[in-house]
Amino acid sequence: MIDLLRSMAVFATVVELGSMNRAAAQMQMTPSAVSQHLRRLEAHHGVALLHRTTRKLAFTPAGDRLAAEAAAMVACAERGLDEVRGASAALRGTLRVTLPGFLAA
């Protein structure tokens, strides 16, 4: 399951950037690894997601449907990570300050 989620994240990046090579560069992967992720998704679902040529990517109807869901999945994960980062960065707890009596007045 985790491999499929990773493949969906790769697919979402390809969709966002409109290029397998740009997605590979952003994700610090090789273009062949990106292609392998897309093939894994297509094999798992039994449908083609993209029409690939050397110059252009075009989405199939199934690719269009999955693109929206994959983008939503990535956005949801990013929001969750942002919440965790924000919660850990915020100050919390009780601050106790001890002062001599003459400064407290």
XYZ file of N, CA, C and O in Angstrom:
420
model
N 0.813 -1.196 0.000
C 0.000 0.000 0.000
C 0.859 1.263 0.000
O 0.558 2.207 -0.712
N 1.927 1.265 0.805
C 2.800 2.437 0.874
C 3.424 2.709 -0.488
O 3.545 3.873 -0.897
N 3.803 1.648 -1.205
C 4.379 1.834 -2.544
C 3.384 2.503 -3.481
O 3.765 3.342 -4.295
N 2.115 2.129 -3.380
C 1.100 2.759 -4.232
C 0.891 4.223 -3.864
O 0.692 5.066 -4.746
N 0.948 4.540 -2.581
C 0.818 5.939 -2.171
C 1.993 6.760 -2.688
O 1.822 7.891 -3.149
N 3.181 6.186 -2.619
C 4.360 6.873 -3.161
C 4.195 7.082 -4.671
O 4.485 8.152 -5.197
N 3.706 6.060 -5.361
C 3.490 6.172 -6.803
C 2.442 7.233 -7.118
O 2.570 7.960 -8.106
N 1.412 7.331 -6.272
C 0.407 8.383 -6.480
C 1.018 9.768 -6.272
O 0.690 10.710 -6.991
N 1.923 9.895 -5.305
C 2.595 11.173 -5.082
C 3.465 11.530 -6.289
O 3.509 12.691 -6.712
N 4.130 10.541 -6.858
C 4.932 10.778 -8.063
C 4.010 11.198 -9.204
O 4.298 12.159 -9.922
N 2.899 10.507 -9.369
C 1.936 10.845 -10.422
C 1.424 12.274 -10.234
O 1.340 13.046 -11.188
N 1.106 12.644 -8.998
C 0.616 13.998 -8.724
C 1.671 15.037 -9.098
O 1.334 16.107 -9.628
N 2.923 14.741 -8.863
C 3.998 15.669 -9.215
C 4.143 15.782 -10.727
O 4.339 16.878 -11.258
N 4.020 14.664 -11.429
C 4.057 14.688 -12.895
C 2.922 15.550 -13.422
O 3.114 16.383 -14.315
N 1.745 15.385 -12.853
C 0.583 16.174 -13.276
C 0.832 17.658 -13.011
O 0.602 18.500 -13.871
N 1.307 17.971 -11.816
C 1.532 19.369 -11.428
C 2.554 20.048 -12.335
O 2.358 21.195 -12.755
N 3.631 19.339 -12.638
C 4.721 19.936 -13.414
C 4.579 19.723 -14.923
O 5.271 20.378 -15.703
N 3.709 18.787 -15.312
C 3.470 18.542 -16.729
C 4.606 17.849 -17.451
O 4.639 17.841 -18.677
N 5.515 17.251 -16.697
C 6.674 16.619 -17.308
C 7.243 15.564 -16.375
O 7.419 15.819 -15.175
N 7.567 14.423 -16.944
C 8.198 13.376 -16.142
C 9.622 13.779 -15.757
O 10.067 13.489 -14.648
N 10.332 14.444 -16.659
C 11.705 14.861 -16.353
C 11.737 15.918 -15.254
O 12.582 15.862 -14.353
N 10.827 16.882 -15.297
C 10.784 17.907 -14.245
C 10.375 17.291 -12.910
O 10.899 17.654 -11.853
N 9.432 16.343 -12.958
C 9.022 15.652 -11.726
C 10.197 14.872 -11.150
O 10.431 14.889 -9.940
N 10.952 14.207 -12.012
C 12.124 13.445 -11.555
C 13.132 14.370 -10.891
O 13.661 14.056 -9.818
N 13.383 15.517 -11.502
C 14.346 16.461 -10.936
C 13.876 16.993 -9.589
O 14.655 17.063 -8.631
N 12.600 17.348 -9.489
C 12.081 17.895 -8.228
C 12.114 16.856 -7.121
O 12.392 17.172 -5.971
N 11.816 15.608 -7.469
C 11.756 14.548 -6.463
C 13.100 13.851 -6.267
O 13.183 12.887 -5.511
N 14.136 14.347 -6.952
C 15.473 13.773 -6.870
C 15.458 12.284 -7.197
O 15.965 11.449 -6.457
N 14.830 11.976 -8.336
C 14.736 10.612 -8.838
C 15.225 10.622 -10.280
O 15.346 11.678 -10.894
N 15.441 9.454 -10.816
C 15.752 9.366 -12.238
C 14.443 9.342 -13.021
O 13.407 8.906 -12.485
N 14.460 9.785 -14.265
C 13.243 9.692 -15.087
C 12.732 8.257 -15.219
O 11.527 8.020 -15.241
N 13.638 7.290 -15.250
C 13.188 5.897 -15.347
C 12.475 5.445 -14.074
O 11.534 4.654 -14.126
N 12.897 5.972 -12.909
C 12.192 5.635 -11.655
C 10.790 6.224 -11.665
O 9.831 5.581 -11.214
N 10.653 7.449 -12.177
C 9.326 8.070 -12.294
C 8.457 7.221 -13.214
O 7.306 6.911 -12.898
N 9.004 6.815 -14.346
C 8.267 5.985 -15.286
C 7.853 4.662 -14.650
O 6.738 4.180 -14.862
N 8.729 4.092 -13.846
C 8.404 2.839 -13.163
C 7.241 3.031 -12.187
O 6.357 2.180 -12.088
N 7.220 4.138 -11.465
C 6.096 4.416 -10.559
C 4.786 4.512 -11.344
O 3.756 3.994 -10.907
N 4.826 5.191 -12.482
C 3.611 5.326 -13.291
C 3.165 3.972 -13.831
O 1.967 3.668 -13.828
N 4.101 3.167 -14.280
C 3.746 1.818 -14.759
C 3.135 0.983 -13.639
O 2.189 0.229 -13.852
N 3.667 1.119 -12.424
C 3.134 0.374 -11.275
C 1.674 0.768 -11.013
O 0.819 -0.093 -10.788
N 1.398 2.062 -11.056
C 0.014 2.521 -10.866
C -0.897 1.985 -11.965
O -2.010 1.524 -11.697
N -0.433 2.080 -13.206
C -1.246 1.604 -14.336
C -1.498 0.104 -14.228
O -2.620 -0.356 -14.461
N -0.475 -0.655 -13.846
C -0.646 -2.109 -13.716
C -1.592 -2.445 -12.570
O -2.442 -3.341 -12.700
N -1.474 -1.730 -11.463
C -2.342 -2.000 -10.311
C -3.812 -1.742 -10.639
O -4.683 -2.486 -10.229
N -4.066 -0.664 -11.369
C -5.451 -0.300 -11.691
C -5.932 -0.898 -13.008
O -7.124 -0.831 -13.317
N -5.011 -1.428 -13.790
C -5.392 -2.044 -15.054
C -5.860 -1.068 -16.107
O -6.625 -1.433 -16.994
N -5.403 0.183 -16.011
C -5.775 1.209 -16.997
C -4.553 2.063 -17.308
O -3.641 2.190 -16.495
N -4.563 2.656 -18.483
C -3.526 3.621 -18.835
C -3.899 4.969 -18.218
O -5.056 5.365 -18.247
N -2.915 5.642 -17.657
C -3.148 6.949 -17.048
C -2.666 8.084 -17.945
O -3.195 9.186 -17.879
N -1.663 7.792 -18.751
C -1.050 8.803 -19.605
C -0.831 8.256 -21.003
O -0.557 7.070 -21.173
N -0.917 9.130 -21.973
C -0.436 8.850 -23.318
C 0.918 9.545 -23.386
O 0.989 10.771 -23.259
N 1.982 8.778 -23.545
C 3.323 9.347 -23.538
C 3.878 9.428 -24.951
O 3.788 8.479 -25.712
N 4.457 10.544 -25.268
C 5.271 10.669 -26.472
C 6.583 11.297 -26.033
O 6.730 11.688 -24.868
N 7.525 11.408 -26.924
C 8.808 12.005 -26.553
C 8.684 13.486 -26.264
O 9.528 14.061 -25.610
N 7.629 14.104 -26.725
C 7.494 15.553 -26.561
C 6.353 15.985 -25.644
O 6.322 17.122 -25.202
N 5.408 15.100 -25.389
C 4.196 15.564 -24.707
C 3.557 14.449 -23.884
O 3.654 13.285 -24.220
N 2.916 14.851 -22.809
C 2.097 13.947 -22.000
C 0.643 14.350 -22.156
O 0.318 15.530 -22.101
N -0.201 13.377 -22.336
C -1.642 13.633 -22.358
C -2.294 12.632 -21.417
O -1.891 11.472 -21.353
N -3.274 13.089 -20.683
C -3.921 12.234 -19.699
C -5.115 11.512 -20.305
O -5.877 12.101 -21.073
N -5.265 10.266 -19.930
C -6.452 9.513 -20.312
C -7.580 9.945 -19.378
O -7.328 10.608 -18.365
N -8.816 9.557 -19.675
C -9.901 9.874 -18.729
C -9.626 9.326 -17.327
O -9.878 10.015 -16.327
N -9.076 8.119 -17.246
C -8.734 7.561 -15.934
C -7.629 8.382 -15.273
O -7.646 8.618 -14.063
N -6.662 8.852 -16.060
C -5.588 9.689 -15.537
C -6.107 11.004 -15.000
O -5.648 11.491 -13.964
N -7.091 11.578 -15.700
C -7.710 12.824 -15.212
C -8.378 12.615 -13.861
O -8.245 13.440 -12.956
N -9.099 11.515 -13.722
C -9.785 11.243 -12.449
C -8.791 11.009 -11.323
O -8.946 11.535 -10.224
N -7.758 10.215 -11.602
C -6.779 9.925 -10.556
C -5.946 11.155 -10.220
O -5.542 11.333 -9.068
N -5.713 12.022 -11.181
C -4.894 13.220 -10.949
C -5.489 14.079 -9.844
O -4.768 14.558 -8.958
N -6.791 14.276 -9.883
C -7.444 15.106 -8.855
C -7.318 14.461 -7.482
O -7.027 15.149 -6.487
N -7.512 13.164 -7.402
C -7.433 12.477 -6.113
C -5.999 12.414 -5.594
O -5.760 12.560 -4.396
N -5.045 12.203 -6.495
C -3.640 12.157 -6.087
C -3.192 13.522 -5.566
O -2.481 13.611 -4.559
N -3.606 14.592 -6.244
C -3.265 15.939 -5.783
C -3.879 16.210 -4.422
O -3.243 16.810 -3.544
N -5.113 15.770 -4.211
C -5.774 15.955 -2.918
C -5.053 15.172 -1.822
O -4.898 15.666 -0.695
N -4.573 13.961 -2.150
C -3.853 13.147 -1.183
C -2.567 13.847 -0.750
O -2.267 13.945 0.440
N -1.818 14.367 -1.715
C -0.563 15.059 -1.404
C -0.844 16.324 -0.591
O -0.162 16.609 0.395
N -1.859 17.084 -0.979
C -2.208 18.310 -0.251
C -2.600 17.992 1.193
O -2.206 18.713 2.119
N -3.343 16.921 1.389
C -3.757 16.517 2.738
C -2.534 16.144 3.581
O -2.429 16.554 4.739
N -1.610 15.402 3.009
C -0.399 15.023 3.736
C 0.428 16.261 4.089
O 0.944 16.371 5.201
N 0.530 17.201 3.153
C 1.291 18.428 3.414
C 0.637 19.256 4.521
O 1.327 19.816 5.378
N -0.706 19.319 4.522
C -1.402 20.050 5.601
C -1.125 19.394 6.950
O -0.903 20.069 7.953
N -1.161 18.076 6.986
C -0.881 17.363 8.230
C 0.528 17.633 8.739
O 0.733 17.880 9.929
N 1.494 17.618 7.836
C 2.866 17.909 8.234
C 3.021 19.350 8.699
O 3.755 19.626 9.653
N 2.336 20.270 8.031
C 2.372 21.669 8.462
C 1.793 21.829 9.863
O 2.307 22.607 10.670
N 0.718 21.108 10.159
C 0.111 21.168 11.491
C 1.083 20.663 12.554
O 1.213 21.253 13.619
N 1.758 19.583 12.247
C 2.708 19.021 13.205
C 3.859 19.994 13.431
O 4.269 20.233 14.564
N 4.369 20.557 12.337
C 5.461 21.523 12.466
C 5.013 22.745 13.256
O 5.735 23.238 14.107
N 3.814 23.239 12.981
C 3.294 24.417 13.682
C 3.064 24.144 15.147
O 3.351 24.985 15.999
N 2.563 22.968 15.462
C 2.285 22.630 16.857
C 3.573 22.489 17.654
O 3.641 22.882 18.814
N 4.612 21.970 17.039
C 5.858 21.789 17.783
C 6.624 23.099 17.914
O 7.443 23.259 18.801
N 6.362 24.054 17.011
C 7.072 25.332 17.060
C 6.422 26.319 18.031
O 7.076 27.242 18.494
N 5.153 26.129 18.326
C 4.445 27.059 19.198
C 4.887 26.866 20.654
O 5.156 25.753 21.095
N 4.949 27.966 21.370
C 5.276 27.891 22.792
C 4.067 27.371 23.548
O 2.932 27.715 23.252
N 4.332 26.546 24.548
C 3.230 26.066 25.364
C 3.752 25.726 26.748
O 4.946 25.602 26.946
N 2.863 25.629 27.677
C 3.262 25.322 29.036
C 3.181 26.549 29.923
O 2.754 27.624 29.514
N 3.609 26.378 31.141
C 3.557 27.450 32.131
C 4.943 28.039 32.313
O 5.923 27.311 32.432
N 5.002 29.353 32.306
C 6.261 30.056 32.561
C 6.194 30.607 33.977
O 5.290 31.367 34.321
N 7.138 30.214 34.793
C 7.199 30.703 36.168
C 8.412 31.622 36.302
O 9.510 31.265 35.879
N 8.174 32.783 36.848
C 9.243 33.756 37.047
C 9.314 34.069 38.533
O 8.313 34.364 39.178
N 10.508 33.992 39.073
C 10.722 34.313 40.483
C 11.468 35.637 40.559
O 12.494 35.804 39.907
N 10.908 36.574 41.311
C 11.506 37.900 41.470
C 11.644 38.222 42.941
O 10.853 37.802 43.774
N 12.609 39.060 43.271
C 12.656 39.567 44.645
C 11.418 40.428 44.919
O 10.849 41.022 43.984
N 10.965 40.474 46.109
C 9.747 41.188 46.482
C 9.708 42.640 46.068
O 8.683 43.135 45.616
N 10.827 43.344 46.154
C 10.812 44.778 45.812
C 10.611 45.006 44.316
O 10.184 46.053 43.901
N 10.903 44.026 43.442
C 10.658 44.179 41.997
C 9.238 43.831 41.603
O 8.748 44.260 40.557
N 8.564 43.071 42.413
C 7.206 42.644 42.096
C 6.174 43.739 42.289
O 5.105 43.698 41.725
N 6.461 44.735 43.055
C 5.488 45.766 43.360
C 5.337 46.794 42.298
O 5.838 47.054 41.371
